[in-house]
């Protein structure tokens, strides 16, 4: 095993929550050093974006299937909409004298480590010269960090469809570490996955497609996004870049030509990163796992990814995708009463499977690796108990071989063809699900909760240590779909990053590193949060 992979496994083991001990954290919150959730590049010119109110088009269900939405041209208005529907502020909560902003993309503890970037060529009404911009959600504006020559843009995007723009993501690990200590690196990766899915679906609403450009190595990403300079604890760690282009354009492969980004460091970058915290605590294990997961440049590393589900039926729901995106919220409490029907559950699960051309899974270039272990509590005509949805049928036997031999593995009644859902054990699973989700009652008080079980050791050995964050990205993408599905049927979801890892593995009988639970989720009838105050648009007073 490589040294980097050893570091990753050590990190993963060290940051498991156990019944007898939580992963190492700060103990109590130091409010004096609470990080500013808004990075600004002070002095960088601002390009205002439009607030584009949610429209009735496209319909919610149809937009999840490639080819159903007419591609819009690249303009200032449509780029505004892209950010409006993915990373913008979307509500405010207030308690007493303090208020805080919530966004389209969710974030563990609402700490928002993920920063978004636009890299683009000339776009009508936006710019005449290629540029790199940082997205500033509090102002819903782009901070222009640098302009660069057209030839460099053409070289950078060679092999990609036209027109194309790039969206980059970085993470400020300190924002999560301030509250969660060593487990924070995991949460940053979940959040990055949610942000990618949010961007993918915002693109879908415009008839565009977003694809992860995973040939780039971490150094190239840092050069491209202008985050090479050491900033100590407040550094932005480059995560990834997505290519965004009109749906229906086919392309083979992208390989970043050598030398294109070598000159980026010499460009006249504008703006100085603001200071986020008055002080920091160092978490060496996070620095170690960050170093271990640096990605080298790679060529065609995944081969062709397989779709792993049947084609998604294009529903006729009269709902609007953009409205659902904008109303998404995490439930802070569930009512312990609301039920859903069996068919609704099947429909939700079908949405989490990567059928051909299905958003947002078509953004990730690898064959799905996350499966769902469900605790079913309140689903009409379906026995309560433990179920598993195998998101890649090719993994069914392997997964079964790792789980408890006494499990039933029976398809529940009415389960549609192609949906690899199996009943494992019937019985009241409420207490168990609450227990493994760090005793959080939201896991028991919903219609169902679940753990996302990732194929773990095999892909890490196959691709390398740098694949570790990608497993969390996929879980975040699944989580984002679950959030929207909950809204679409009139209930509410919540991502659950706090769970007891090995106790969850014991529930399933998983004893090795072949499969690991990486993220939990719950869904049910929400008790409204009285602190929820407003809907957009927002004043820039929050900046
Ligand atoms: C990766 C992740 C982990 C989360 N873990 C928990 C959790 O363990 N318990 C909880 O109540 N909420 C959890 N949440 C919900 C966040 O607290 C919520 O997203 C945040 O407060 C912002 O609110 P919003 O989702 O309504 O925008 C999690 C969210 C994410 C994205």
mmCIF file of C-alpha atoms and ligand atoms in Angstrom, residues 93 102-103 105-110 112 187 190-191 194 328-332 440 442 483 494-498 519, ligand 1:
data_model
loop_
_atom_site.group_PDB
_atom_site.id
_atom_site.type_symbol
_atom_site.label_atom_id
_atom_site.label_comp_id
_atom_site.label_asym_id
_atom_site.label_seq_id
_atom_site.Cartn_x
_atom_site.Cartn_y
_atom_site.Cartn_z
ATOM 1 C CA UNK A 93 -32.640 32.552 9.729
ATOM 2 C CA UNK A 102 -28.666 29.975 4.097
ATOM 3 C CA UNK A 103 -27.823 28.955 0.572
ATOM 4 C CA UNK A 105 -26.347 24.342 -1.540
ATOM 5 C CA UNK A 106 -26.459 22.844 1.955
ATOM 6 C CA UNK A 107 -23.443 22.641 4.210
ATOM 7 C CA UNK A 108 -22.547 20.746 7.331
ATOM 8 C CA UNK A 109 -23.160 23.141 10.224
ATOM 9 C CA UNK A 110 -23.981 25.852 7.634
ATOM 10 C CA UNK A 112 -19.892 26.663 3.861
ATOM 11 C CA UNK A 187 -17.552 17.274 5.686
ATOM 12 C CA UNK A 190 -19.602 16.093 1.279
ATOM 13 C CA UNK A 191 -20.240 19.791 0.805
ATOM 14 C CA UNK A 194 -23.536 18.870 -2.842
ATOM 15 C CA UNK A 328 -34.782 23.417 -0.453
ATOM 16 C CA UNK A 329 -34.069 23.453 3.279
ATOM 17 C CA UNK A 330 -32.810 21.028 5.911
ATOM 18 C CA UNK A 331 -35.387 19.876 8.428
ATOM 19 C CA UNK A 332 -34.220 20.563 11.960
ATOM 20 C CA UNK A 440 -30.282 12.363 16.460
ATOM 21 C CA UNK A 442 -34.430 13.169 12.983
ATOM 22 C CA UNK A 483 -32.975 16.917 -0.601
ATOM 23 C CA UNK A 494 -31.546 16.528 6.151
ATOM 24 C CA UNK A 495 -28.008 15.361 5.485
ATOM 25 C CA UNK A 496 -26.462 13.641 8.500
ATOM 26 C CA UNK A 497 -22.684 13.839 8.754
ATOM 27 C CA UNK A 498 -22.687 12.854 12.417
ATOM 28 C CA UNK A 519 -22.886 9.810 4.902
HETATM 29 C C1 LIG B 1 -22.628 17.072 4.762
HETATM 30 C C2 LIG B 1 -23.728 17.535 5.666
HETATM 31 C C3 LIG B 1 -23.840 16.995 6.933
HETATM 32 C C4 LIG B 1 -24.875 17.417 7.778
HETATM 33 N N1 LIG B 1 -25.011 16.833 9.008
HETATM 34 C C5 LIG B 1 -26.057 17.168 9.788
HETATM 35 C C6 LIG B 1 -26.297 16.471 11.016
HETATM 36 O O1 LIG B 1 -25.560 15.539 11.378
HETATM 37 N N2 LIG B 1 -27.382 16.850 11.737
HETATM 38 C C7 LIG B 1 -28.227 17.859 11.346
HETATM 39 O O2 LIG B 1 -29.200 18.154 12.050
HETATM 40 N N3 LIG B 1 -28.023 18.528 10.179
HETATM 41 C C8 LIG B 1 -26.968 18.201 9.404
HETATM 42 N N4 LIG B 1 -26.782 18.837 8.190
HETATM 43 C C9 LIG B 1 -27.677 19.929 7.767
HETATM 44 C C10 LIG B 1 -26.970 21.290 7.875
HETATM 45 O O3 LIG B 1 -26.904 21.686 9.216
HETATM 46 C C11 LIG B 1 -27.688 22.321 7.002
HETATM 47 O O4 LIG B 1 -27.433 21.992 5.654
HETATM 48 C C12 LIG B 1 -27.214 23.729 7.263
HETATM 49 O O5 LIG B 1 -27.579 24.152 8.549
HETATM 50 C C13 LIG B 1 -27.761 24.697 6.236
HETATM 51 O O6 LIG B 1 -29.169 24.652 6.225
HETATM 52 P P1 LIG B 1 -29.962 24.393 4.868
HETATM 53 O O7 LIG B 1 -29.635 22.980 4.458
HETATM 54 O O8 LIG B 1 -31.404 24.572 5.250
HETATM 55 O O9 LIG B 1 -29.460 25.367 3.863
HETATM 56 C C14 LIG B 1 -25.774 18.422 7.341
HETATM 57 C C15 LIG B 1 -25.653 18.944 6.051
HETATM 58 C C16 LIG B 1 -24.653 18.506 5.213
HETATM 59 C C17 LIG B 1 -24.562 19.066 3.819
#
